[in-house]
Coordinates of C-alpha atoms in Angstrom, one line a residue:
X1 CA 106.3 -100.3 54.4
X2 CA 105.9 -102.1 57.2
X3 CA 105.4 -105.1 55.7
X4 CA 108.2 -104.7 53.3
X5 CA 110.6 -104.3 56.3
X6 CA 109.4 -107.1 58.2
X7 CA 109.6 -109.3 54.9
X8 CA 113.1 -108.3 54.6
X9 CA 113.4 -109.3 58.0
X10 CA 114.7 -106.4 59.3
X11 CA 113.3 -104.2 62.4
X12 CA 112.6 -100.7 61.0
X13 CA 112.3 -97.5 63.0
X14 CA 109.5 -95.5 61.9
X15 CA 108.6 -92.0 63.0
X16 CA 104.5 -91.0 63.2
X17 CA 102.8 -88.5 63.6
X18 CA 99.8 -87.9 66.4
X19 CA 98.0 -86.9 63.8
X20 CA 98.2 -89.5 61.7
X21 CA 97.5 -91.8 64.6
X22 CA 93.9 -90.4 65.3
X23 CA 93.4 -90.0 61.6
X24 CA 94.3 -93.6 61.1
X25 CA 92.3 -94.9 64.6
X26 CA 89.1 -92.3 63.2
X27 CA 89.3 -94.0 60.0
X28 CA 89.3 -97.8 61.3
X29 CA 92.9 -98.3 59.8
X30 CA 93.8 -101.3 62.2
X31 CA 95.5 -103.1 59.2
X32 CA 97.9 -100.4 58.7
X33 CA 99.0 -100.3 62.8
X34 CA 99.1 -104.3 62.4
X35 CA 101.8 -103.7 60.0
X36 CA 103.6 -101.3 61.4
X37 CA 103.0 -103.6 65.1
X38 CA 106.7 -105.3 64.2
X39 CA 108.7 -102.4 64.4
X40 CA 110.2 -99.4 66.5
X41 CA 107.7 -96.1 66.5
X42 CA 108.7 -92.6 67.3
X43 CA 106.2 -89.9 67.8
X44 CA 107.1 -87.6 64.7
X45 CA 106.1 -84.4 66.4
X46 CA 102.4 -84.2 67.2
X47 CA 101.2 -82.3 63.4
X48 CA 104.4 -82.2 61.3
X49 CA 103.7 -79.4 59.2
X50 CA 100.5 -78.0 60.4
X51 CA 101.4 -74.1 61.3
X52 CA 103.2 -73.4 63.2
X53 CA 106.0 -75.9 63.5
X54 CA 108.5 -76.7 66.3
X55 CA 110.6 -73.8 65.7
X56 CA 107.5 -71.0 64.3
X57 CA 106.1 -72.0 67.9
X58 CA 109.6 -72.2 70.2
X59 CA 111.6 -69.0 68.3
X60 CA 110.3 -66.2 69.9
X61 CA 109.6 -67.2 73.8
X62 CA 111.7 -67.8 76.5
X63 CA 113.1 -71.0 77.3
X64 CA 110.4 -71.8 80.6
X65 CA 107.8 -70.3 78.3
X66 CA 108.4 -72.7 75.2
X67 CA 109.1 -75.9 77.2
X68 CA 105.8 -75.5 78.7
X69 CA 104.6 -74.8 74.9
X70 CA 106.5 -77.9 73.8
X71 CA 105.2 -80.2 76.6
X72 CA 101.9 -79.1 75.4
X73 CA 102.0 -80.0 72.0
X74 CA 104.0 -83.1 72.2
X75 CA 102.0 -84.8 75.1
X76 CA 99.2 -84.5 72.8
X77 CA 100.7 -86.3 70.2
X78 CA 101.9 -89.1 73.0
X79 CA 98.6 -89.7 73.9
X80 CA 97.3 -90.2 70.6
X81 CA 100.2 -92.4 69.8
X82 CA 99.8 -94.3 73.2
X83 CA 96.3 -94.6 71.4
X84 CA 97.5 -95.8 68.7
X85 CA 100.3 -98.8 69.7
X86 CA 99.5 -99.3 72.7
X87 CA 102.6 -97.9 74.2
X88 CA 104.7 -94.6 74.2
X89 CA 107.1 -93.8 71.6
X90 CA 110.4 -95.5 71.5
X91 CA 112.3 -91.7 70.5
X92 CA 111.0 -88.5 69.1
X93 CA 111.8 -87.1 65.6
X94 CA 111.0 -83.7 64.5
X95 CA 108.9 -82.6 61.6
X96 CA 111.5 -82.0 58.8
X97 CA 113.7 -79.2 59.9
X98 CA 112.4 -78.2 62.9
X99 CA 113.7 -77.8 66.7
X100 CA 114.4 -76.0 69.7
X101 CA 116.2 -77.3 72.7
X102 CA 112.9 -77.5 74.8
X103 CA 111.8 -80.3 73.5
X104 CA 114.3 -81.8 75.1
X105 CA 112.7 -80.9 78.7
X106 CA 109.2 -81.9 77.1
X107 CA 110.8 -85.7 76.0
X108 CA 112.4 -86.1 79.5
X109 CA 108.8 -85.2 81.3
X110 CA 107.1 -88.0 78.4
X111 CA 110.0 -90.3 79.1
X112 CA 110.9 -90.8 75.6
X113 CA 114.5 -91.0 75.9
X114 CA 115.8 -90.1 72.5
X115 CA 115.2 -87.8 69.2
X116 CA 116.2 -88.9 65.7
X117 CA 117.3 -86.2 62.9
X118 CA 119.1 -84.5 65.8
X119 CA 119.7 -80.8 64.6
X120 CA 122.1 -80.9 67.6
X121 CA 125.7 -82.0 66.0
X122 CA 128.9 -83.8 66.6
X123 CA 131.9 -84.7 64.6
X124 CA 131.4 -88.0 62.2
X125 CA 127.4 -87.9 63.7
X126 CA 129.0 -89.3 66.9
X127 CA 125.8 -90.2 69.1
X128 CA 125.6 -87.5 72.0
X129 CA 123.6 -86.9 74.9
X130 CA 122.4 -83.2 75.0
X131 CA 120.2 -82.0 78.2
X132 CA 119.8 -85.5 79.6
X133 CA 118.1 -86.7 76.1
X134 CA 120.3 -88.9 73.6
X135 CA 120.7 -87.0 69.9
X136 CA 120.6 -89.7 67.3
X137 CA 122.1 -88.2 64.2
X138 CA 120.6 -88.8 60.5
X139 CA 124.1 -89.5 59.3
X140 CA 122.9 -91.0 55.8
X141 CA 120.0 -90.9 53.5
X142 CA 119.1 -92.0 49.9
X143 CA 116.1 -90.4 48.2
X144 CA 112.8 -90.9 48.1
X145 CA 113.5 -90.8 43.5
X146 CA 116.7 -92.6 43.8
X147 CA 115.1 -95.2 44.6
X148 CA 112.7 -95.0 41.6
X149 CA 115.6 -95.2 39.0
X150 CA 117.6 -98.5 39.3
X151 CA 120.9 -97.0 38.3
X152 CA 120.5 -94.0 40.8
X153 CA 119.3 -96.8 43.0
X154 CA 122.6 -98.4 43.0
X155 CA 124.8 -95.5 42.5
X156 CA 122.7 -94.3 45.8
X157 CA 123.4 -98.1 47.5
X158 CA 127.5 -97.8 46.8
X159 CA 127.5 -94.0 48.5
X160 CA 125.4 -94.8 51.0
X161 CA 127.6 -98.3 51.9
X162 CA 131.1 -96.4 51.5
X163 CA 130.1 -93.7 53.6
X164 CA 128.8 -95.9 56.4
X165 CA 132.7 -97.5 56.4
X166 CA 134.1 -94.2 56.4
X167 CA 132.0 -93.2 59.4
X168 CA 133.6 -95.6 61.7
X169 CA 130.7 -95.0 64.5
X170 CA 128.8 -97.5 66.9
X171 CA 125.6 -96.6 65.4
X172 CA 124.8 -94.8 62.7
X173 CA 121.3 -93.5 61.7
X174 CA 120.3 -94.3 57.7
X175 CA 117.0 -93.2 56.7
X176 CA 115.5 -94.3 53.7
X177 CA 112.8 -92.2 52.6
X178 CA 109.3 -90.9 53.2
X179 CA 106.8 -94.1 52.0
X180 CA 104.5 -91.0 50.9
X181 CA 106.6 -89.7 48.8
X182 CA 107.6 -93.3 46.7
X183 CA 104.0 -93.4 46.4
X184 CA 103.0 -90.2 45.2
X185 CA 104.7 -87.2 43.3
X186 CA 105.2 -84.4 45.6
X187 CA 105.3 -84.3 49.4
X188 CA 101.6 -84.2 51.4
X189 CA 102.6 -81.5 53.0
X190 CA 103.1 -79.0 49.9
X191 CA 100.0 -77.5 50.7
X192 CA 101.6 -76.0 53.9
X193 CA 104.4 -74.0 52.6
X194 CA 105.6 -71.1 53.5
X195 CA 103.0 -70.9 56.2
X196 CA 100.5 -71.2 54.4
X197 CA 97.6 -73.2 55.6
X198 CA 94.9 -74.7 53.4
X199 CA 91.5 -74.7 54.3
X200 CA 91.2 -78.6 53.4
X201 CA 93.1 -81.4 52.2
X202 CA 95.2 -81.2 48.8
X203 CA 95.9 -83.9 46.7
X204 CA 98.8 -85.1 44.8
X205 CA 99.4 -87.5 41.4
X206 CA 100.3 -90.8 42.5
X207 CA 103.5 -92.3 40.7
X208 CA 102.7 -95.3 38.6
X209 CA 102.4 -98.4 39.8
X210 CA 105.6 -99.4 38.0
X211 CA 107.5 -97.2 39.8
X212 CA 106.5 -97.5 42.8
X213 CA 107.1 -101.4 42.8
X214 CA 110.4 -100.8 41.7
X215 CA 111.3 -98.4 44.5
X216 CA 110.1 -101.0 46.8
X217 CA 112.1 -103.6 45.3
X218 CA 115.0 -101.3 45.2
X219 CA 115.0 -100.7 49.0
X220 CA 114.3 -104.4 49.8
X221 CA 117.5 -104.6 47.8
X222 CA 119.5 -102.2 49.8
X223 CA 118.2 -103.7 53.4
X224 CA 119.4 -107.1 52.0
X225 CA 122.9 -105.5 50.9
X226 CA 123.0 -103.5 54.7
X227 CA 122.3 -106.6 56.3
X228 CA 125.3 -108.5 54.6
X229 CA 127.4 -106.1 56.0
X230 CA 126.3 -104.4 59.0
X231 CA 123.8 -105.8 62.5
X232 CA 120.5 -103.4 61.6
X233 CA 119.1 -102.3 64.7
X234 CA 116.3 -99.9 65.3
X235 CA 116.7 -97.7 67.7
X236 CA 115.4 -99.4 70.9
X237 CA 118.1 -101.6 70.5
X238 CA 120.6 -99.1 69.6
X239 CA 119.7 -97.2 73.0
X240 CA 120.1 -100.3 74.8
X241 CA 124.1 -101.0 73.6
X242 CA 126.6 -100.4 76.5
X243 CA 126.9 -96.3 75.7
X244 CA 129.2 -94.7 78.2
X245 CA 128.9 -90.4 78.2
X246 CA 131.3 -88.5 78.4
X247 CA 132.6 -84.3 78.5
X248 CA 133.7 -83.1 75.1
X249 CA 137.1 -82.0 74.7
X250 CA 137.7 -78.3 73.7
X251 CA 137.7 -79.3 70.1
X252 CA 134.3 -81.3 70.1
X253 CA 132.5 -78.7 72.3
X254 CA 134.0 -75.7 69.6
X255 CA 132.6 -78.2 66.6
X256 CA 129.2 -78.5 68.4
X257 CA 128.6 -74.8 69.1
X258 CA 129.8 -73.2 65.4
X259 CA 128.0 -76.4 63.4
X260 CA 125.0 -76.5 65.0
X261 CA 124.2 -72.9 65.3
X262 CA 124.7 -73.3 61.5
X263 CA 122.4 -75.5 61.1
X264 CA 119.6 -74.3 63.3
X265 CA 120.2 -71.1 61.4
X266 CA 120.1 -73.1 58.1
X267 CA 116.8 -75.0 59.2
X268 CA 114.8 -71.8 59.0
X269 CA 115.2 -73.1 55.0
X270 CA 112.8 -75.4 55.2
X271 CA 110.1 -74.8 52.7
X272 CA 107.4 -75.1 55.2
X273 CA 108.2 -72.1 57.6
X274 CA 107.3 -69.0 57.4
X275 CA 108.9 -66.2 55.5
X276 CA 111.5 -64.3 57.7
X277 CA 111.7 -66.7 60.5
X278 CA 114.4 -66.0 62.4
X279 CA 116.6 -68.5 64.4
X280 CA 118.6 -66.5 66.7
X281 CA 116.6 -67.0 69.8
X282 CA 116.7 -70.8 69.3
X283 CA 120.7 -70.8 68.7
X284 CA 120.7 -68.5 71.9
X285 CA 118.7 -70.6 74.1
X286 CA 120.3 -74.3 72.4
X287 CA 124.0 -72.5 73.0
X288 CA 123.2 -71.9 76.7
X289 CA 122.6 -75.3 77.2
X290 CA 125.6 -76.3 76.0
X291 CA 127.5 -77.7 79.4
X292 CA 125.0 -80.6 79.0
X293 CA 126.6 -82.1 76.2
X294 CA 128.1 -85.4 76.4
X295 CA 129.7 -87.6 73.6
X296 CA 128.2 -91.3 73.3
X297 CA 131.0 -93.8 73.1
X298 CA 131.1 -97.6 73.2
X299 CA 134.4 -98.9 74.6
X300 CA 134.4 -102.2 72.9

């Protein structure tokens, strides 16, 4: 995918796991880090799905317990990126649905100085800072099988380009799929649902090579159609526009409190947790931080 972007001439943003980065350095992969060279990186949480996740780890400690759990995990997965590229991520995006506001303390001791898929929300996906660290918002998405189909493809390309209008924000996150799951038929990390964790790797069905070139042509398509219409920047660049930060009114600080709660509470969803998980600690501990929220703005 790297190559696709780069071919399309657009600077992608792509999140990676440690893991993958000292499976891919173990297994000689040089050609695959050459390709993604071009382009933004942003550690994806150090094992994704491997149990247990950001929040199985972070929702039953106190906050100075889990930030010291959270620095743990995630310098790990720095280094091995570091490792990897040869420099330290560009932001931080968790695993799926997955969080808990001390990652935040653990990305401002790695100096990383954003997170993707921010579980942390604003009105319209507005950019925010929240304890010191900028929340960059996935405000838009097509699917991984959308792309697949050339008439969901489209249909997929018109929502995605109307909403983007509508939004009427400075920057505004898009993502664009998993390049796993184009490629094969269910996600790699199946296997770990529900807690579960398998003794040694599972396989999945790749698609068929028809498809999977037309995804890929599909998206090219849609990165040619975003770029008649909008600057594409990843998200080094989109940290470095002129934000300003400021309070939230009454209004915005009410939104971010009863939405996000909601969707911490909702993230416990996610097919990879454990049965029963429950979120209250996190909204608990995320609420209390809540006078360190500012709304990103860009005056002209």
């Amino acid at each position: 995918f790297g190559d696709l972007f780069t071919s399309a001439g657009v600077t992608g943003s792509f999140c990676v796991t440690g893991e993958k980065c000292r499976t891919l350095l173990e297994r000689g992969r040089h050609d695959v880090l050459r390709a993604l060279a071009p382009h933004a990186h942003g550690l994806h949480t150090d094992t994704h799905s491997f149990h247990p996740s950001t929040m199985e780890m972070l929702a039953d400690c106190g906050f100075e317990e889990g930030c010291a759990l959270a620095y743990a995990t995630e310098s790990r997965g720095a280094k091995a990126f570091e490792a990897a590229f040869g420099r330290s991520p560009s932001f931080w995006g968790g695993g799926g649905n997955t969080w808990s506001p001390e990652i935040t303390d653990a990305l401002k001791r790695l100096n990383v100085p954003a997170y993707v898929y921010a579980l942390t929300s604003l009105p319209d996906e507005a950019v925010h800072r929240f304890n010191g660290v900028i929340a960059l918002p996935q405000a838009l998405s097509i699917s991984e099988t959308d792309w697949i189909d050339d008439d969901l493809a489209a249909t997929a390309m018109n929502r995605t380009l109307t909403r983007l209008e509508a939004l009427n924000q400075p920057w505004v996150g898009i993502f664009v799929g998993h390049p796993t799951r184009m490629r094969y038929a269910d996600y790699w990390d199946k296997a770990y649902y529900a807690g579960r964790t398998p003794s040694a790797p599972e396989f999945t069905e790749p698609v068929p090579d028809a498809a999977y070139a037309r995804a890929k042509a599909n998206l090219r398509k849609f990165l040619a159609r975003l770029a008649g219409v909008v600057e594409i920047l990843p998200v080094p660049s989109a940290l470095a526009l002129p934000w300003t930060f400021r309070p939230p009114t009454a209004a915005e600080r009410a939104y971010f409190v009863e939405k996000t709660s909601a969707i911490l509470r909702g993230a416990t969803g996610w097919p990879i947790h454990r049965p029963g998980l429950d979120a209250e600690n996190i909204v608990a501990k995320t609420l209390a931080l809540v006078d360190t929220l500012e709304v990103g703005e860009i005056k002209h």
